[in-house]
Tab-separated table of C-alpha atoms and ligand atoms in Angstrom:
chain	number	residue	atom	x	y	z
A	1	MET	CA	-0.184	0.276	-0.066
A	2	MET	CA	2.614	2.537	0.941
A	3	LEU	CA	5.237	2.140	-1.875
A	4	LEU	CA	1.867	2.106	-4.419
A	5	LEU	CA	1.098	5.579	-2.735
A	6	ALA	CA	4.996	6.366	-3.296
A	7	ALA	CA	5.088	5.291	-6.732
A	8	ALA	CA	1.677	8.198	-7.400
A	9	ILE	CA	3.818	10.227	-6.023
A	10	THR	CA	5.453	12.520	-9.213
A	11	PHE	CA	6.879	15.603	-9.999
A	12	VAL	CA	3.553	17.303	-10.477
A	13	ASP	CA	3.745	17.220	-7.316
A	14	VAL	CA	6.712	17.920	-6.339
A	15	GLN	CA	7.428	21.789	-7.917
A	16	PRO	CA	4.487	23.793	-7.053
A	17	ILE	CA	6.601	23.235	-2.975
A	18	LEU	CA	9.786	23.924	-4.654
A	19	GLU	CA	7.869	27.071	-6.283
A	20	ARG	CA	6.365	27.865	-2.598
A	21	ARG	CA	9.369	27.091	-0.334
A	22	CYS	CA	12.920	26.734	-2.528
A	23	VAL	CA	13.108	29.119	-5.463
A	24	ALA	CA	13.345	32.198	-4.014
A	25	CYS	CA	17.022	30.816	-3.258
A	26	HIS	CA	17.467	27.905	-5.276
A	27	ARG	CA	16.772	29.633	-9.018
A	28	LYS	CA	19.797	31.085	-11.368
A	29	GLY	CA	21.868	34.037	-10.210
A	30	GLU	CA	20.822	33.786	-6.489
A	31	VAL	CA	22.565	32.486	-3.062
A	32	GLY	CA	21.391	28.127	-3.271
A	33	PRO	CA	23.638	26.227	-4.219
A	34	MET	CA	22.207	24.533	-7.134
A	35	PRO	CA	18.443	26.045	-9.316
A	36	LEU	CA	15.838	23.746	-9.009
A	37	THR	CA	13.206	24.988	-10.590
A	38	THR	CA	12.575	22.206	-13.502
A	39	TYR	CA	13.039	18.203	-13.087
A	40	LYS	CA	16.002	17.835	-14.848
A	41	GLU	CA	18.164	20.698	-12.566
A	42	THR	CA	16.042	19.022	-9.542
A	43	ARG	CA	16.653	14.893	-10.312
A	44	PRO	CA	20.120	14.648	-9.281
A	45	TRP	CA	19.333	16.500	-6.016
A	46	ALA	CA	16.694	13.921	-4.761
A	47	LYS	CA	18.351	12.271	-2.458
A	48	GLY	CA	19.799	15.153	-0.606
A	49	ILE	CA	16.561	17.083	-0.427
A	50	ARG	CA	14.796	14.607	0.862
A	51	GLU	CA	17.320	14.823	3.675
A	52	ALA	CA	17.269	18.468	4.099
A	53	VAL	CA	13.674	18.608	3.971
A	54	THR	CA	13.514	15.608	6.853
A	55	ALA	CA	15.958	17.375	8.351
A	56	HIS	CA	14.729	20.642	8.931
A	57	THR	CA	17.824	22.302	7.900
A	58	MET	CA	16.242	23.406	4.543
A	59	PRO	CA	14.659	25.976	4.262
A	60	PRO	CA	16.471	27.974	6.782
A	61	TRP	CA	14.664	29.314	9.651
A	62	PHE	CA	15.986	29.773	13.635
A	63	ALA	CA	13.558	31.021	15.711
A	64	ASP	CA	11.775	29.358	18.849
A	65	ASP	CA	9.042	28.007	17.740
A	66	ARG	CA	7.323	28.561	21.119
A	67	PHE	CA	7.200	32.639	20.658
A	68	GLY	CA	5.954	34.662	18.115
A	69	LYS	CA	4.553	33.618	14.183
A	70	PHE	CA	6.043	35.336	11.369
A	71	LYS	CA	4.644	35.966	7.866
A	72	ASN	CA	8.012	34.624	6.405
A	73	ASP	CA	8.139	31.305	7.779
A	74	PRO	CA	9.607	29.481	5.207
A	75	ARG	CA	8.296	25.899	6.922
A	76	LEU	CA	7.546	22.580	5.213
A	77	THR	CA	4.432	21.319	6.301
A	78	VAL	CA	3.882	18.093	7.206
A	79	SER	CA	2.286	16.939	4.054
A	80	GLU	CA	5.155	18.949	2.379
A	81	ILE	CA	7.635	16.875	4.113
A	82	GLU	CA	5.995	13.666	2.825
A	83	THR	CA	5.235	14.184	-0.507
A	84	ILE	CA	8.902	14.564	-1.213
A	85	ARG	CA	9.850	11.748	1.052
A	86	GLY	CA	7.160	10.086	-0.960
A	87	TRP	CA	8.788	10.754	-4.354
A	88	VAL	CA	12.148	10.739	-3.295
A	89	GLU	CA	11.364	6.680	-2.389
A	90	GLY	CA	8.747	6.471	-5.008
A	91	GLY	CA	12.161	7.034	-8.012
A	92	SER	CA	11.903	10.124	-8.096
A	93	VAL	CA	9.372	10.282	-11.666
A	94	GLU	CA	8.897	12.685	-13.766
A	95	GLY	CA	5.102	12.205	-14.862
A	96	PRO	CA	2.608	14.352	-17.301
A	97	ALA	CA	5.309	17.328	-18.169
A	98	VAL	CA	4.907	20.610	-16.089
A	99	LYS	CA	5.957	24.065	-17.604
A	100	PRO	CA	9.457	25.160	-15.489
A	101	ILE	CA	8.829	27.679	-12.768
A	102	VAL	CA	8.902	31.492	-14.334
A	103	THR	CA	11.370	33.110	-12.050
A	104	LEU	CA	11.066	37.159	-12.079
A	105	PRO	CA	12.502	39.143	-15.105
A	106	GLU	CA	15.966	39.876	-14.366
A	107	GLY	CA	16.235	38.069	-11.650
A	108	TRP	CA	15.101	40.653	-9.143
A	109	GLY	CA	12.556	38.963	-6.478
A	110	ILE	CA	11.309	42.602	-6.658
A	111	SER	CA	8.343	43.252	-9.929
A	112	ALA	CA	9.902	45.008	-12.429
A	113	PRO	CA	11.822	47.850	-10.697
A	114	ASP	CA	10.715	51.806	-11.535
A	115	LYS	CA	14.629	53.265	-11.781
A	116	VAL	CA	17.369	51.082	-11.471
A	117	LEU	CA	20.941	52.301	-9.426
A	118	THR	CA	24.492	51.066	-10.451
A	119	MET	CA	27.098	51.322	-9.311
A	120	LYS	CA	29.353	53.078	-11.561
A	121	THR	CA	32.397	51.246	-11.277
A	122	ALA	CA	33.000	47.699	-10.555
A	123	TYR	CA	34.750	47.559	-6.864
A	124	PRO	CA	37.480	44.944	-7.535
A	125	VAL	CA	37.381	42.564	-4.327
A	126	PRO	CA	40.767	41.146	-3.735
A	127	SER	CA	41.553	37.277	-4.178
A	128	LYS	CA	41.815	37.007	-0.213
A	129	GLY	CA	42.606	39.587	3.174
A	130	SER	CA	40.519	41.467	3.989
A	131	VAL	CA	37.905	44.256	2.812
A	132	ALA	CA	37.355	48.085	4.906
A	133	TYR	CA	33.604	48.725	4.450
A	134	GLN	CA	33.444	50.817	1.560
A	135	HIS	CA	30.493	53.856	1.043
A	136	ILE	CA	29.205	54.606	-2.466
A	137	LEU	CA	27.353	56.951	-3.489
A	138	LEU	CA	24.470	56.011	-6.136
A	139	ASP	CA	23.239	59.058	-8.176
A	140	SER	CA	20.176	60.611	-6.283
A	141	PRO	CA	16.775	59.214	-7.036
A	142	CYS	CA	14.482	61.643	-6.589
A	143	PRO	CA	14.192	65.583	-7.694
A	144	ALA	CA	10.723	65.062	-5.226
A	145	ASP	CA	9.838	63.533	-2.408
A	146	CYS	CA	8.884	60.311	-3.497
A	147	TRP	CA	7.416	56.407	-1.406
A	148	VAL	CA	9.084	53.174	-2.268
A	149	SER	CA	7.374	50.375	-1.339
A	150	ALA	CA	9.321	47.357	-3.026
A	151	ALA	CA	13.770	47.732	-3.448
A	152	GLU	CA	16.279	45.458	-3.602
A	153	ALA	CA	19.738	45.288	-4.090
A	154	ARG	CA	21.806	42.885	-6.323
A	155	PRO	CA	25.793	42.131	-6.026
A	156	SER	CA	26.782	41.597	-9.918
A	157	VAL	CA	28.892	38.674	-7.747
A	158	ARG	CA	27.125	37.418	-5.210
A	159	GLY	CA	29.693	34.778	-3.322
A	160	VAL	CA	31.575	37.685	-2.546
A	161	VAL	CA	29.277	41.037	-1.121
A	162	HIS	CA	29.087	39.743	2.641
A	163	HIS	CA	26.015	41.877	3.759
A	164	ALA	CA	25.073	45.628	2.366
A	165	VAL	CA	23.155	48.276	4.312
A	166	VAL	CA	21.294	50.900	1.292
A	167	TYR	CA	21.134	54.231	3.807
A	168	ILE	CA	18.641	57.476	3.020
A	169	ARG	CA	21.355	60.775	2.823
A	170	GLU	CA	19.409	63.700	3.367
A	171	ALA	CA	20.403	66.629	0.866
A	172	ASP	CA	21.699	68.769	3.772
A	173	SER	CA	23.644	65.687	5.743
A	174	ASP	CA	27.112	66.773	6.399
A	175	TRP	CA	27.424	62.644	6.893
A	176	LEU	CA	30.073	61.411	3.207
A	177	LYS	CA	30.606	65.437	2.270
A	178	ASP	CA	33.220	64.551	0.625
A	179	ALA	CA	32.121	61.559	-0.594
A	180	LYS	CA	31.978	61.617	-4.756
A	181	SER	CA	29.851	59.886	-6.674
A	182	GLY	CA	30.413	56.685	-8.368
A	183	VAL	CA	34.165	56.847	-5.915
A	184	PRO	CA	33.937	54.102	-3.170
A	185	LEU	CA	35.356	56.012	0.158
A	186	SER	CA	36.905	52.484	3.739
A	187	ALA	CA	35.968	55.463	5.754
A	188	LYS	CA	34.898	54.657	9.535
A	189	THR	CA	32.091	56.254	9.722
A	190	GLN	CA	28.127	56.995	11.824
A	191	THR	CA	25.331	58.201	10.398
A	192	THR	CA	21.208	58.837	12.277
A	193	SER	CA	20.469	58.562	8.546
A	194	ASP	CA	17.600	56.219	7.314
A	195	ILE	CA	17.766	52.871	6.083
A	196	LEU	CA	16.689	51.699	3.213
A	197	LEU	CA	16.959	47.503	2.550
A	198	VAL	CA	19.829	46.036	4.472
A	199	TYR	CA	21.339	43.427	1.928
A	200	THR	CA	22.455	39.982	3.176
A	201	PRO	CA	22.689	36.702	0.821
A	202	GLY	CA	19.301	34.603	1.311
A	203	GLN	CA	17.100	37.897	2.668
A	204	PRO	CA	14.027	38.757	0.497
A	205	PRO	CA	13.635	42.678	-0.499
A	206	PHE	CA	11.326	45.448	1.151
A	207	ILE	CA	8.600	44.737	0.055
A	208	ALA	CA	6.405	46.635	2.265
A	209	PRO	CA	2.546	46.002	3.141
A	210	ASP	CA	0.128	47.435	1.640
A	211	GLY	CA	-0.395	51.066	2.451
A	212	MET	CA	2.918	52.161	3.875
A	213	ALA	CA	6.438	52.658	1.743
A	214	LYS	CA	10.047	53.869	2.543
A	215	LYS	CA	9.623	57.535	1.772
A	216	ILE	CA	13.005	58.861	-0.026
A	217	PRO	CA	13.307	62.849	0.197
A	218	ALA	CA	13.692	65.025	-2.408
A	219	LYS	CA	18.069	64.788	-3.516
A	220	ALA	CA	18.419	62.454	-1.014
A	221	HIS	CA	21.565	60.027	-2.077
A	222	LEU	CA	21.126	56.809	-1.596
A	223	VAL	CA	24.623	55.125	0.366
A	224	LEU	CA	25.927	51.827	-0.254
A	225	GLN	CA	27.566	49.998	2.785
A	226	VAL	CA	29.348	47.301	1.420
A	227	HIS	CA	30.904	44.339	3.214
A	228	TYR	CA	33.719	43.088	0.906
A	229	THR	CA	34.987	39.229	2.322
A	230	PRO	CA	37.374	38.006	-0.407
A	231	ASN	CA	36.682	34.128	-1.327
A	232	GLY	CA	39.507	33.196	-3.080
A	233	LYS	CA	39.252	34.249	-6.579
A	234	ALA	CA	39.412	37.921	-6.725
A	235	ALA	CA	36.207	39.696	-8.644
A	236	ALA	CA	34.743	42.469	-9.528
A	237	ASP	CA	31.648	43.889	-8.363
A	238	LYS	CA	29.137	46.186	-9.023
A	239	MET	CA	25.862	45.897	-7.179
A	240	LYS	CA	22.556	48.015	-8.310
A	241	VAL	CA	19.676	49.015	-6.439
A	242	GLY	CA	16.276	48.459	-8.061
A	243	LEU	CA	13.292	51.001	-6.247
A	244	VAL	CA	9.453	50.748	-7.173
A	245	PHE	CA	7.845	53.747	-6.594
A	246	ALA	CA	3.982	53.847	-4.120
A	247	LYS	CA	1.945	53.824	-6.504
A	248	GLN	CA	-0.647	56.227	-3.899
A	249	PRO	CA	0.960	57.757	-1.497
A	250	PRO	CA	1.420	55.983	2.078
A	251	ARG	CA	-0.842	56.238	5.015
A	252	GLN	CA	2.641	55.718	7.510
A	253	ARG	CA	6.045	55.412	6.719
A	254	ILE	CA	8.503	52.774	7.459
A	255	LEU	CA	11.392	53.247	9.362
A	256	THR	CA	14.119	51.111	10.112
A	257	LEU	CA	15.674	51.020	13.658
A	258	GLN	CA	18.507	49.314	15.177
A	259	MET	CA	19.888	49.124	19.098
A	260	ASN	CA	23.356	48.758	19.146
A	261	ASN	CA	26.177	47.332	22.439
A	262	GLY	CA	29.074	48.680	21.298
A	263	ALA	CA	31.110	47.622	24.773
A	264	ILE	CA	30.967	43.864	24.184
A	265	ARG	CA	34.080	42.293	25.217
A	266	ILE	CA	33.755	38.502	25.712
A	267	PRO	CA	36.711	36.801	27.315
A	268	PRO	CA	38.621	34.114	25.904
A	269	GLU	CA	36.669	30.084	25.664
A	270	ASP	CA	33.900	31.980	27.234
A	271	ALA	CA	31.078	29.949	26.325
A	272	SER	CA	27.753	31.417	27.197
A	273	TYR	CA	28.683	35.246	27.388
A	274	HIS	CA	25.883	37.288	27.289
A	275	ALA	CA	25.339	41.448	26.038
A	276	SER	CA	22.408	43.471	25.977
A	277	VAL	CA	20.555	46.649	24.863
A	278	SER	CA	16.480	48.422	26.442
A	279	GLY	CA	15.309	51.343	25.575
A	280	THR	CA	11.563	52.664	25.680
A	281	PHE	CA	8.952	53.597	22.259
A	282	PRO	CA	9.755	57.920	22.592
A	283	ASN	CA	6.169	57.368	20.859
A	284	ASP	CA	3.122	55.153	19.780
A	285	ALA	CA	4.738	52.489	16.620
A	286	LEU	CA	3.567	49.717	15.036
A	287	LEU	CA	5.997	46.820	15.122
A	288	LEU	CA	6.518	45.145	11.519
A	289	ASN	CA	9.672	43.190	12.381
A	290	PHE	CA	13.152	41.616	13.423
A	291	PHE	CA	16.696	41.409	11.853
A	292	PRO	CA	19.140	40.493	14.224
A	293	HIS	CA	22.669	40.886	13.636
A	294	LEU	CA	25.614	39.032	15.150
A	295	HIS	CA	28.705	37.980	14.020
A	296	LEU	CA	30.857	34.107	14.162
A	297	ARG	CA	30.279	33.553	17.935
A	298	GLY	CA	27.078	34.518	18.051
A	299	SER	CA	24.203	32.266	19.660
A	300	SER	CA	21.272	34.043	20.526
A	301	PHE	CA	19.191	36.566	19.696
A	302	GLU	CA	16.345	37.563	21.340
A	303	TYR	CA	13.373	40.651	21.527
A	304	VAL	CA	11.419	41.381	24.650
A	305	ILE	CA	9.421	44.274	25.144
A	306	ALA	CA	6.575	45.630	28.284
A	307	GLU	CA	4.103	47.769	27.691
A	308	LYS	CA	3.380	47.267	30.932
A	309	PRO	CA	6.291	48.251	33.381
A	310	GLY	CA	7.622	43.974	34.544
A	311	GLN	CA	5.768	41.906	32.063
A	312	TRP	CA	7.943	41.376	29.680
A	313	GLU	CA	7.240	39.917	26.786
A	314	THR	CA	9.606	38.437	24.603
A	315	LEU	CA	8.580	38.367	21.125
A	316	LEU	CA	11.566	36.617	19.501
A	317	ARG	CA	13.651	33.928	20.205
A	318	VAL	CA	16.916	33.459	17.663
A	319	LYS	CA	17.649	29.534	18.932
A	320	PRO	CA	20.654	29.178	17.651
A	321	TYR	CA	21.492	32.184	15.710
A	322	ARG	CA	23.897	31.675	12.221
A	323	PHE	CA	26.164	33.930	10.973
A	324	ASN	CA	25.699	32.413	8.027
A	325	TRP	CA	22.073	32.614	7.991
A	326	GLN	CA	21.073	36.653	7.963
A	327	LEU	CA	17.372	37.459	8.250
A	328	ARG	CA	14.480	39.065	8.626
A	329	TYR	CA	12.029	37.997	10.878
A	330	GLU	CA	8.566	39.850	9.868
A	331	LEU	CA	5.679	39.667	12.730
A	332	ASP	CA	2.795	38.362	11.263
A	333	GLN	CA	0.663	39.859	12.884
A	334	PRO	CA	1.899	43.394	13.127
A	335	ARG	CA	1.566	44.463	16.552
A	336	ARG	CA	0.601	48.684	17.656
A	337	LEU	CA	3.546	50.052	20.788
A	338	PRO	CA	2.376	52.366	22.855
A	339	LYS	CA	5.211	55.283	23.549
A	340	GLY	CA	6.678	54.157	26.694
A	341	THR	CA	6.726	50.065	25.094
A	342	GLN	CA	10.717	49.070	26.728
A	343	ILE	CA	12.303	47.705	24.595
A	344	LEU	CA	14.794	44.895	25.598
A	345	MET	CA	16.823	42.412	23.012
A	346	THR	CA	19.712	40.286	25.124
A	347	ALA	CA	22.299	38.152	22.857
A	348	THR	CA	24.832	35.061	24.061
A	349	TYR	CA	28.433	34.534	21.909
A	350	ASP	CA	29.721	31.114	21.879
A	351	ASN	CA	33.356	31.619	22.296
A	352	SER	CA	34.606	28.202	23.839
A	353	LYS	CA	36.139	25.313	21.053
A	354	ASN	CA	33.095	23.685	20.826
A	355	ASN	CA	31.804	26.220	19.035
A	356	PRO	CA	32.453	24.624	15.405
A	357	TYR	CA	32.254	28.261	13.638
A	358	ASN	CA	34.929	30.693	16.543
A	359	PRO	CA	38.382	31.423	14.873
A	360	ASP	CA	39.833	32.153	17.877
A	361	PRO	CA	38.474	30.836	20.943
A	362	GLU	CA	42.194	32.309	22.732
A	363	ALA	CA	40.481	36.031	21.972
A	364	GLU	CA	39.375	38.573	24.304
A	365	VAL	CA	36.475	39.630	21.370
A	366	VAL	CA	35.510	42.893	21.152
A	367	TRP	CA	33.679	45.381	18.440
A	368	GLY	CA	33.950	45.504	15.235
A	369	GLU	CA	33.510	45.552	11.604
A	370	GLN	CA	35.117	42.036	10.494
A	371	SER	CA	33.291	38.883	11.577
A	372	TRP	CA	36.083	37.632	13.562
A	373	GLU	CA	35.155	40.600	15.255
A	374	GLU	CA	31.518	40.505	17.451
A	375	MET	CA	29.039	43.231	16.419
A	376	MET	CA	25.864	43.091	18.996
A	377	VAL	CA	22.793	44.607	16.618
A	378	GLY	CA	19.049	44.527	16.923
A	379	PHE	CA	17.343	46.170	13.861
A	380	PHE	CA	13.705	46.722	13.627
A	381	GLU	CA	11.434	48.055	11.389
A	382	VAL	CA	7.943	50.338	12.374
A	383	ALA	CA	5.802	51.805	10.900
A	384	VAL	CA	4.900	55.958	11.570
A	385	PRO	CA	2.053	57.862	10.540
A	386	ALA	CA	3.554	59.154	6.538
A	387	GLU	CA	4.266	62.944	7.845
A	388	MET	CA	6.674	62.016	10.695
A	389	ASP	CA	10.850	61.385	10.530
A	390	LYS	CA	13.072	59.486	11.254
A	391	LYS	CA	14.192	62.731	13.681
A	392	SER	CA	10.429	63.439	14.697
A	393	PHE	CA	9.769	59.755	15.829
A	394	PHE	CA	12.474	60.352	18.877
A	395	ILE	CA	11.336	63.811	20.079
A	396	ARG	CA	9.281	62.305	23.472
A	397	THR	CA	6.305	64.758	24.461
A	398	GLN	CA	5.363	64.767	27.544
A	399	SER	CA	2.453	62.406	28.391
A	400	ARG	CA	-0.226	63.805	29.726
B	1	HEC	C1	16.406	30.980	2.723
B	1	HEC	C2	17.850	30.793	0.625
B	1	HEC	C3	17.229	28.778	0.822
B	1	HEC	C4	16.107	28.866	0.643
B	1	HEC	C5	14.428	29.084	0.822
B	1	HEC	C6	16.162	27.106	0.650
B	1	HEC	N1	17.423	26.760	0.489
B	1	HEC	FE1	18.803	25.209	0.087
B	1	HEC	N2	20.184	26.074	0.097
B	1	HEC	C7	20.419	27.234	0.948
B	1	HEC	C8	21.810	27.621	0.375
B	1	HEC	C9	23.038	28.733	0.278
B	1	HEC	C10	22.713	26.706	0.911
B	1	HEC	C11	24.300	26.262	0.894
B	1	HEC	C12	24.392	26.047	1.705
B	1	HEC	C13	24.713	25.329	2.350
B	1	HEC	O1	23.899	23.822	2.509
B	1	HEC	O2	24.260	25.583	4.197
B	1	HEC	C14	21.551	25.157	0.172
B	1	HEC	C15	21.901	24.187	0.282
B	1	HEC	C16	20.788	23.255	-0.250
B	1	HEC	C17	21.012	21.585	-0.049
B	1	HEC	C18	22.287	21.126	0.440
B	1	HEC	C19	23.588	21.038	-0.721
B	1	HEC	C20	24.179	20.345	-1.133
B	1	HEC	O3	25.486	20.835	-1.459
B	1	HEC	O4	24.965	19.268	-0.720
B	1	HEC	C21	19.387	21.233	-0.273
B	1	HEC	C22	19.477	19.501	-0.835
B	1	HEC	C23	19.074	22.708	-0.609
B	1	HEC	N3	19.165	23.401	0.129
B	1	HEC	C24	17.797	22.136	-0.471
B	1	HEC	C25	16.457	22.905	-0.476
B	1	HEC	C26	15.304	23.094	-0.261
B	1	HEC	C27	14.550	21.175	-1.083
B	1	HEC	C28	14.480	23.587	-0.865
B	1	HEC	C29	12.906	24.515	-0.368
B	1	HEC	C30	12.198	23.825	0.320
B	1	HEC	C31	15.792	24.762	-0.242
B	1	HEC	N4	17.387	24.575	-0.043
B	1	HEC	C32	15.911	26.522	0.384
B	1	HEC	C33	19.475	28.720	0.189
B	1	HEC	C34	17.723	27.979	0.661
């Protein structure tokens, strides 16, 4: 009976699962090591696919089930896993012909962009060593204020880009004042500029919920801050940023906020170092998502809030934290938070030799850009009234 059932499963049943759960990364030009858009591409990987889905290593996801529900939770259902298992155990049969999965125009994960900004010259990444963060000024996309409903950064050589932050530098900002359009600058800088998006391999692009958008003020420039990581082969990367403009003015503006703990100091061999950072919401806001960022010794990251003093509530616990998977966690139900709500983020680090990713358990580790140094950054996004900007969000008014 089981065998008969298994034999009846063909690629026709499997392909929709791949389309829903895998091709975002497993398609041409994306981070997955092989495309899975046709039978021919998928067949040689059948056993590996069965292993990966039954062991829950694919798709990658690290949120602790006990806390929160997330819109972008990519995990397979039990019946999807059984379909794949049955297909593989039944001989990975093709069955009736199916059309290949249609991937998006020119590899964009957003709909066809209204505007594309590309680096003027390619950045030469050496084959080895380390490269300081590069800042590359792109053209100013909007002569008048504009609203962006989707945005995506795409490197031309994905394998050498560890991550990139796309900042919105307002026209009157002094930040990187000396930067010339297109000429990379490797200054160590701090900025309060708003963030358009953060690119990490495998992270979905920025797509705003209905009625929300990010604002690019008139004549603001986009600044790419890129962390290039040599991977053994010299390369020249020319990153581009695609923008989709909102069809109508949004009701709410999305702001990307972050809290850092720059004072981390992890002792050698410490298997469980804790660091935290906390604050209070200066104004009402609708909380949308989280994006924790640690380096190789990071082992967990947690966001908790308290609307009332002492009533802590865990909204996300990422455990284990994996440096290779810089994921964003989108709340299934955005959370309305009144001003005064406390937010506390806690990270743990494993600097022991039992951490297989640890480059040096003997080192005392402090804050730094490179992956053998550490960071503690908790990004999160909020929606606020459309007319509010980041500066005014942080103005605290006396509550009555
Ligand atoms: C967020 C991006 C992402 C998604 C979604 C994803 N993968 Fe992957 N996958 C990767 C990357 C990157 C690797 C290589 C690194 C690794 O193995 O950790 C990989 C590796 C694999 C491997 C191992 C290949 C090898 O070299 O042995 C298999 C099998 C696989 N994926 C199957 C799947 C299947 C099946 C799905 C959907 C159910 C899926 N993946 C979803 C990014 C992804």
